[in-house]
Coordinates of C-alpha atoms and ligand atoms in Angstrom, one line a residue:
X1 CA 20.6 27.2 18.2
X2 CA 17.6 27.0 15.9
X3 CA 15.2 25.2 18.4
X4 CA 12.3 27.6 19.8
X5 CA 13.6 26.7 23.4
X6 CA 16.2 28.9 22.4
X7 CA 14.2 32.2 23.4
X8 CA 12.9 32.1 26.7
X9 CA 9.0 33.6 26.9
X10 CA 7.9 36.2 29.6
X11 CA 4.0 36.0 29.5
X12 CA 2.5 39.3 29.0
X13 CA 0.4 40.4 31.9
X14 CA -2.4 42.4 30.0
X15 CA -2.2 42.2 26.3
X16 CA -4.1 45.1 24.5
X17 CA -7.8 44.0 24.0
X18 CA -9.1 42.3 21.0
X19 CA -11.3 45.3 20.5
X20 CA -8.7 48.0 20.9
X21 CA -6.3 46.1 18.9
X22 CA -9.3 46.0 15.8
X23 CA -9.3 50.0 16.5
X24 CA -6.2 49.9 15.4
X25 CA -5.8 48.0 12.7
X26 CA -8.4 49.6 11.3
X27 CA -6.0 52.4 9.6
X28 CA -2.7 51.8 11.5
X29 CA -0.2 54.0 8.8
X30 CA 3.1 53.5 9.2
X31 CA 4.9 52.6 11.8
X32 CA 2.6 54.2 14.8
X33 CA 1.3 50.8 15.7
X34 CA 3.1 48.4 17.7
X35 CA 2.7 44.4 18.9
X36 CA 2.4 43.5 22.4
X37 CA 6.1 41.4 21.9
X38 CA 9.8 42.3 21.5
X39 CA 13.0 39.9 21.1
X40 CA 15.6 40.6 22.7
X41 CA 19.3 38.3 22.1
X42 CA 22.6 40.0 23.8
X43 CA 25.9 39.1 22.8
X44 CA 29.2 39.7 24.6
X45 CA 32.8 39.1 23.5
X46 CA 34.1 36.0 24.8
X47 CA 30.5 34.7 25.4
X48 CA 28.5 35.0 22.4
X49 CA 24.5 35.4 21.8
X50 CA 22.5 34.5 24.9
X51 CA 20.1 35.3 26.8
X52 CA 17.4 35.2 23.8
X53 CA 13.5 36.4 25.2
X54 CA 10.4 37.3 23.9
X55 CA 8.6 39.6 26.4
X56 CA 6.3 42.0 26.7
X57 CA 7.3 45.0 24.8
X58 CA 8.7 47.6 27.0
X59 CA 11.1 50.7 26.8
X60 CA 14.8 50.1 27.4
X61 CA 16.6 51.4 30.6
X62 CA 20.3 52.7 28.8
X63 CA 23.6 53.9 30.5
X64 CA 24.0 57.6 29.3
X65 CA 27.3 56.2 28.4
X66 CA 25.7 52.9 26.3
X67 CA 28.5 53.1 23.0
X68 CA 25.3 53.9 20.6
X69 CA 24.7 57.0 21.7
X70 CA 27.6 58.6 21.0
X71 CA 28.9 57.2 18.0
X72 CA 26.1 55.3 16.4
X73 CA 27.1 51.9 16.3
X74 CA 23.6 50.5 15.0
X75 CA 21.9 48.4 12.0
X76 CA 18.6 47.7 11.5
X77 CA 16.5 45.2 9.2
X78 CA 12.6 45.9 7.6
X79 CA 10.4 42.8 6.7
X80 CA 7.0 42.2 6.3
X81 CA 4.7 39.4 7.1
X82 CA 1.7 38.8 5.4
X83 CA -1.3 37.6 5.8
X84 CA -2.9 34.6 3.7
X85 CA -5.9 33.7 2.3
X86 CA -6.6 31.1 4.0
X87 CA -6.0 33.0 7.3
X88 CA -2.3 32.2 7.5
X89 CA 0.7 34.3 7.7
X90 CA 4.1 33.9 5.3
X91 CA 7.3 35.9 5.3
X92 CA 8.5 37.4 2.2
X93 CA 12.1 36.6 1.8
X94 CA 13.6 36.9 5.3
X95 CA 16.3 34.9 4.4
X96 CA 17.4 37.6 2.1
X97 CA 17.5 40.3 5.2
X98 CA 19.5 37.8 7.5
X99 CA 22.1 37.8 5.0
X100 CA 22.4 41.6 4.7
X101 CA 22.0 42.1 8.0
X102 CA 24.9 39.7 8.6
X103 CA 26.3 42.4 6.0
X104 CA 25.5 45.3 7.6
X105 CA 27.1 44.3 10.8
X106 CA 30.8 43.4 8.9
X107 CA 30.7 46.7 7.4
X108 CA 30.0 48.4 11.3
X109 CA 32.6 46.2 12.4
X110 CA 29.7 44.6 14.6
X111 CA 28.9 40.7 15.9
X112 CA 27.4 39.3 12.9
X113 CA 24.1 37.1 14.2
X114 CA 23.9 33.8 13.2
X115 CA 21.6 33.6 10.3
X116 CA 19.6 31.1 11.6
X117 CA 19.0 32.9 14.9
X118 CA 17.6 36.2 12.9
X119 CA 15.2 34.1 11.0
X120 CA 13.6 32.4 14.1
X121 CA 13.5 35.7 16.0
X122 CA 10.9 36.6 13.3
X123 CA 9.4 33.5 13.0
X124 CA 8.5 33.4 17.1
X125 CA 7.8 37.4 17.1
X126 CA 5.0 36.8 14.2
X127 CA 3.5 33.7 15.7
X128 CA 2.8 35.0 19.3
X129 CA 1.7 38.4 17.9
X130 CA -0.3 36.7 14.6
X131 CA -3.5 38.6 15.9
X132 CA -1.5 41.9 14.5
X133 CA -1.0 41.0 11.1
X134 CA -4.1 43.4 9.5
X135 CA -6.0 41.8 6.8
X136 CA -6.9 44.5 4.9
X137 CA -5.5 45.1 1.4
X138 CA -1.9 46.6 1.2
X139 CA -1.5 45.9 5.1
X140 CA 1.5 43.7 6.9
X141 CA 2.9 43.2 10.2
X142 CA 6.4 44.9 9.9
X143 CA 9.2 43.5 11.3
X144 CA 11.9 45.9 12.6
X145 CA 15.2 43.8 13.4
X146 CA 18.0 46.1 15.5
X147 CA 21.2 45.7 17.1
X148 CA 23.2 48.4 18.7
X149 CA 26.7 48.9 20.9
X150 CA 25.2 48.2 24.5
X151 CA 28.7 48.7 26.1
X152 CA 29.3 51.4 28.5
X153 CA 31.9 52.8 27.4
X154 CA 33.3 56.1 25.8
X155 CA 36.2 54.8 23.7
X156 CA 36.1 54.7 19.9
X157 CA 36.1 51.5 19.1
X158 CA 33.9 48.4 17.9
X159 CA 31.9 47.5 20.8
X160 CA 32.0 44.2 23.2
X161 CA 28.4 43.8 23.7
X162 CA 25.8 44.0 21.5
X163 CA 22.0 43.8 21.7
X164 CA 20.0 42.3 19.4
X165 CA 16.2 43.2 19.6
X166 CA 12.5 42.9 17.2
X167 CA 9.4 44.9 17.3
X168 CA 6.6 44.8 15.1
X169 CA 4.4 46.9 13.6
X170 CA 1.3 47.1 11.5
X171 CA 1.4 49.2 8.9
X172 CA -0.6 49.8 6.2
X173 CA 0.5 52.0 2.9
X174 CA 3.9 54.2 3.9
X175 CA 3.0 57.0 1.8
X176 CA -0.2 59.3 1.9
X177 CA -0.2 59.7 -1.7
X178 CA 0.6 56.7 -2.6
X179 CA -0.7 57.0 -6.0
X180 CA 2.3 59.1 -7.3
X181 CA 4.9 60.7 -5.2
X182 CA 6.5 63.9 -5.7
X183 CA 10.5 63.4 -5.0
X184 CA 12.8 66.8 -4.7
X185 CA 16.4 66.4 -5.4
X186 CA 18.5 66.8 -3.3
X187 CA 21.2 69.6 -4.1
X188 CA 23.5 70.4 -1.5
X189 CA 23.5 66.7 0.4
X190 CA 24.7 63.4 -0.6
X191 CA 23.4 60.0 0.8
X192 CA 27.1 57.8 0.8
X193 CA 30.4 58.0 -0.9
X194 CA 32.7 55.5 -2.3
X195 CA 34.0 53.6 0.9
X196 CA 31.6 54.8 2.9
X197 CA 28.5 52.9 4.6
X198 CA 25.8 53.0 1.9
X199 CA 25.1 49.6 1.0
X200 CA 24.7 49.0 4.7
X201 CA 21.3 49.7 6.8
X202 CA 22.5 51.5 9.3
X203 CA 20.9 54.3 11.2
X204 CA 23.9 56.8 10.6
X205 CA 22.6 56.9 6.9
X206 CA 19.2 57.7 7.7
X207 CA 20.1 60.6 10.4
X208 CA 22.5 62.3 7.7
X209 CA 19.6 61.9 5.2
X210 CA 17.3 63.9 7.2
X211 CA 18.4 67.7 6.4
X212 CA 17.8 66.7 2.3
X213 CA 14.3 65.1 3.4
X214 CA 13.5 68.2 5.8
X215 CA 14.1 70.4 3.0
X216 CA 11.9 68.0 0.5
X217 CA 9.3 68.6 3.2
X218 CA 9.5 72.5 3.1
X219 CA 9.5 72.3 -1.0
X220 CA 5.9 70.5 -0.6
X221 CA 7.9 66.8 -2.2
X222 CA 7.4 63.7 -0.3
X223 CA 10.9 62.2 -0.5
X224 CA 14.3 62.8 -1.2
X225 CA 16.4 61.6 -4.6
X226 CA 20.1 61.1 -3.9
X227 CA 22.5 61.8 -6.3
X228 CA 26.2 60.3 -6.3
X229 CA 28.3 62.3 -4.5
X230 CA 31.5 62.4 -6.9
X231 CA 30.3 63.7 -9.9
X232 CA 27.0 65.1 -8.4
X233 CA 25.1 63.8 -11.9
X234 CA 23.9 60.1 -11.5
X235 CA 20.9 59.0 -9.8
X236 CA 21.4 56.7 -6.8
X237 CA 18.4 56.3 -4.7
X238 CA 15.7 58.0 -2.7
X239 CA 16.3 58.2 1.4
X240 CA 14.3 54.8 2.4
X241 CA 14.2 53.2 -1.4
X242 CA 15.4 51.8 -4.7
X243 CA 14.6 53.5 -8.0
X244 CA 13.5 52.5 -11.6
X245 CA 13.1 53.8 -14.6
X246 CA 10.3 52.5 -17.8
X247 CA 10.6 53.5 -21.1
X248 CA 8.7 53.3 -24.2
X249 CA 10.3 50.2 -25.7
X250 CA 9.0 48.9 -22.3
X251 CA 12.9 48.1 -21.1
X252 CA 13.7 49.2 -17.2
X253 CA 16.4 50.5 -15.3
X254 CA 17.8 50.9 -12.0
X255 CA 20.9 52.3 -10.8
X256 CA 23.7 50.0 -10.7
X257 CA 24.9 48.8 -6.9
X258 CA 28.7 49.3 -5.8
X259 CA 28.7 50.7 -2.4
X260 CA 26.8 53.8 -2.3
X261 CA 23.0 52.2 -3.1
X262 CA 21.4 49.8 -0.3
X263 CA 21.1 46.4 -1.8
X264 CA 17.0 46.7 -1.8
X265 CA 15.4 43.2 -1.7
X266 CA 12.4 44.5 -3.7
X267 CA 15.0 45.9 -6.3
X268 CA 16.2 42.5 -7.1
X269 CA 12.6 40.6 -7.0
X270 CA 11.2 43.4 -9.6
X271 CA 14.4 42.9 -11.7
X272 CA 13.8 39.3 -11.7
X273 CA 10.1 39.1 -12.2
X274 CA 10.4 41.6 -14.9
X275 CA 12.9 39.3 -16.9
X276 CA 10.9 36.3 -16.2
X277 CA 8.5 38.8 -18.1
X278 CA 10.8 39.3 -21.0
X279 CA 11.6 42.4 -20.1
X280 CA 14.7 44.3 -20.4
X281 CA 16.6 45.1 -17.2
X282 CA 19.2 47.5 -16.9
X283 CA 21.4 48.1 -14.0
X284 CA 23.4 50.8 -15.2
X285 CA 23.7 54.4 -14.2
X286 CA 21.6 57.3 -15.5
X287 CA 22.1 60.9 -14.8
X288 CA 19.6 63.5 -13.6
X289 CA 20.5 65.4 -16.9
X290 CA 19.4 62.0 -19.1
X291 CA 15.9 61.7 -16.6
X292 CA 14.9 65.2 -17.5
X293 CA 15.6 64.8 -21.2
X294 CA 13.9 61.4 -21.3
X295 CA 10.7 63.1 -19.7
X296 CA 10.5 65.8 -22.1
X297 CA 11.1 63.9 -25.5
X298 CA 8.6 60.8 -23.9
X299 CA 11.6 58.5 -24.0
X300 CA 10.9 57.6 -20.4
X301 CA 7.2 57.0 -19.5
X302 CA 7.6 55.7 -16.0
X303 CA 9.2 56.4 -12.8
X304 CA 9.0 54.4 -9.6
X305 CA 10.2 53.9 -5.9
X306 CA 10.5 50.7 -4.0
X307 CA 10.9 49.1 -1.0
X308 CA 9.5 47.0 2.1
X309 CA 7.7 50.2 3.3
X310 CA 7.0 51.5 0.1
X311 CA 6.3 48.4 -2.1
X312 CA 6.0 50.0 -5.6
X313 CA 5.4 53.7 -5.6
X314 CA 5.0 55.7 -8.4
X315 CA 7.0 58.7 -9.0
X316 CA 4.9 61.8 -10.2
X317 CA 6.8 65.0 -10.0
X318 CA 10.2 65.7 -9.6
X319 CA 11.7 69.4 -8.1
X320 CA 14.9 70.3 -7.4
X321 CA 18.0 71.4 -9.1
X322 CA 16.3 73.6 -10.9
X323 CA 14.0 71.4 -12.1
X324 CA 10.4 70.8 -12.2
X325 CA 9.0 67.9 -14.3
X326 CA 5.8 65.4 -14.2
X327 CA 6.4 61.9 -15.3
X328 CA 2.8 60.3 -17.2
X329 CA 0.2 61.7 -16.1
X330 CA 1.4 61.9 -12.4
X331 CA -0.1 58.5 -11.5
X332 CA 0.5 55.4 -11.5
X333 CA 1.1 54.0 -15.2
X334 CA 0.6 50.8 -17.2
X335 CA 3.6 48.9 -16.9
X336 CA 4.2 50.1 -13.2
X337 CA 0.9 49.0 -12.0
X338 CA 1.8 45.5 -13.9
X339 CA 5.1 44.9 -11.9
X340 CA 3.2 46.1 -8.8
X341 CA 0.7 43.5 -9.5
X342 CA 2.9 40.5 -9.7
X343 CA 5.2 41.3 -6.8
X344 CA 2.3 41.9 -4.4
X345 CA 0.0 39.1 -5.3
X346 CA 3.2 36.9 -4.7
X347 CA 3.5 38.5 -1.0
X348 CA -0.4 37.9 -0.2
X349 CA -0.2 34.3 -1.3
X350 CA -2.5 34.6 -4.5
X351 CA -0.3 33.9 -6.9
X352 CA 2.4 31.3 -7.4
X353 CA 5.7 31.4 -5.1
X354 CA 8.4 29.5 -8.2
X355 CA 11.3 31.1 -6.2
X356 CA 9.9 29.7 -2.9
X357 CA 10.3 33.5 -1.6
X358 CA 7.4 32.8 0.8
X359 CA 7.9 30.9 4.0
X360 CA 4.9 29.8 5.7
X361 CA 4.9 30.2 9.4
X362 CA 1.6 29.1 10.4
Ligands
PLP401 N1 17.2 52.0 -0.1 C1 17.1 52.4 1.2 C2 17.9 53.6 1.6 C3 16.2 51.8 2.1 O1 16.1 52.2 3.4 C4 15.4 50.7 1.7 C5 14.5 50.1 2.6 O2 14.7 49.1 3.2 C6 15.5 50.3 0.3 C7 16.4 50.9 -0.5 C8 14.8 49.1 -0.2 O3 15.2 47.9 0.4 P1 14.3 46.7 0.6 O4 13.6 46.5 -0.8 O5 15.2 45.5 0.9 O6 13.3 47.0 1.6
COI402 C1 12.1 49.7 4.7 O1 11.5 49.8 3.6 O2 12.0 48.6 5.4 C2 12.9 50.8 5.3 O3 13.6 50.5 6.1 C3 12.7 52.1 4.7 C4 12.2 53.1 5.6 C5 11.8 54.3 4.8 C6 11.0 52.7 6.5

């Protein structure tokens, strides 16, 4: 099922034009600005995945009573292709989001997609919409992999039919600021409990996340930080990334995984370039009490958030609680800056690939 022939093409009766699409790329934020291409794959019980297509990109016609509107049956993947120097385009560890996504689906009792079948869907989305990739510094073509519960139906249950789509999107830096973010805590909201679906990227997380990052909004903080939702007191992870921790001895730490966390991609690349550094990692938990009290004796000198949208982002302030504390000088520090450095250059091609985490599509 690997072949390209797999995915039937539509040709696109009026692509936007070149200079419109420049216009665009020009400053194209975060995910405002979208390719002329979608994939779509269905899959039905008894049947499988068929009826793979790129074609133009298009809005969907549902059934009011398509299964995912009503009980949220959905996953989702974020990827990035880059751009090379040489003009090229590479994917930064895709295979790592096939696999989760696979994950994700198990855990919403969904079809899992063949692994191989993800991985050419963003291979054959990138290639016939390469002119989107922006060249610019800190810019990527996003790829947004989906699948939701396309059965009509209004019995609680795991669905029979599934669709499977891709969009892209070029983006450029996620965050405004993104020099040092301001991150309120969230209070009265968790993000997942033991044996529920954090460690899965499905939509249901993000939509119960968005009363804690509505109130960050109103408090003037960019994001939401997440604690656990047992003992209220350990730090899991912001609403749309992975968190770490430098201290002075120059050691880092991010919160342990075990359900509640999303498995972030960038989280294990950092915690594997910094060893290669000689670095100390920690996984291990850390409470909000510990952060505040690492701040104010200078035990902790650097806070950051990552992920495919927000690459490395330093955190500056953080509210909430009653709290209020600045981490450095609200910027981005040394050692932050460093890890940046090597992850990124490894994702635009100018620096060696040892893990062979880039695969070159053209
Ligand atoms: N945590 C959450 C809740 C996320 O949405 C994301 C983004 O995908 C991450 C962490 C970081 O994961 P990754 O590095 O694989 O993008
Ligand atoms: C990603 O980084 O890919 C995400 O899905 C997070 C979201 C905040 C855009």
């Amino acid at each position: 099922m690997s072949a390209p022939s797999f995915f039937a093409r539509e040709e696109h009766p009026a692509l936007v034009p070149a200079s419109e699409r420049g216009a665009l790329l020009a400053n194209p934020g975060f995910g405002k600005v979208f390719t002329d291409h979608m994939v779509t794959i269905r899959y039905t019980e008894g049947q499988g995945w068929h009826d793979a297509k790129i074609t133009p990109r298009a809005p969907l016609v549902l059934d009011p009573a398509t299964a995912v509107l009503h009980y949220a049956q959905e996953i989702f993947e974020g990827l990035k292709a880059y751009r090379l120097p040489d003009g090229g385009a590479a994917l930064f560890r895709a295979d790592a989001n096939a696999r989760r996504f696979r994950e994700s689906a198990r855990r919403m009792a969904m079809a899992e997609l063949p692994e191989e079948l993800f991985l050419q869907s963003c291979r054959e989305l990138v290639a016939v919409d390469r002119e989107w990739i922006p060249e610019a510094e800190g810019g990527a073509l996003y790829l947004r992999p989906f699948m939701f519960a396309s059965e009509v139906f209004l019995g609680v249950k795991p669905a029979s039919e599934y669709l499977y789509m891709v969009i892209a999107s070029s983006v450029g830096a996620y965050f405004k600021t993104p020099t040092g973010v301001s991150i309120w805590i969230s209070e009265d909201y968790t993000r997942a409990a033991p044996g529920g679906t954090g460690a899965a990227k499905c939509g249901g997380n993000y939509a119960s996340s968005l009363v804690a990052q509505q109130e960050a909004i109103r408090e003037g903080c960019d994001q939401v930080v997440f604690l656990d939702a047992v003992e209220r007191k350990w730090v899991e992870e912001l609403g749309g990334m992975n968190v770490f921790f430098v201290f002075e001895d120059g050691s880092i730490q991010t919160p342990p995984l075990g359900g509640t966390i999303l498995p972030g991609i960038t989280r294990e690349s950092i915690m594997l370039l910094a060893r290669e550094e000689g670095l100390t990692v920690r996984e291990e938990p850390y409470s909000i009490d510990q952060w505040e009290a690492d701040v104010a004796s200078g035990r902790l000198r650097e806070a950051f958030a990552c992920g495919t949208a927000a690459v490395v982002t330093p955190i500056g302030r953080v509210r909430g609680c009653n709290r209020d504390f600045r981490i450095g000088n609200g910027g981005i520090g040394v050692a932050t800056d460093r890890i940046k450095a090597r992850l990124v250059d490894i994702q635009r091609g100018v620096a060696p690939d040892p893990h062979g985490w880039m695969e070159r599509l053209f």
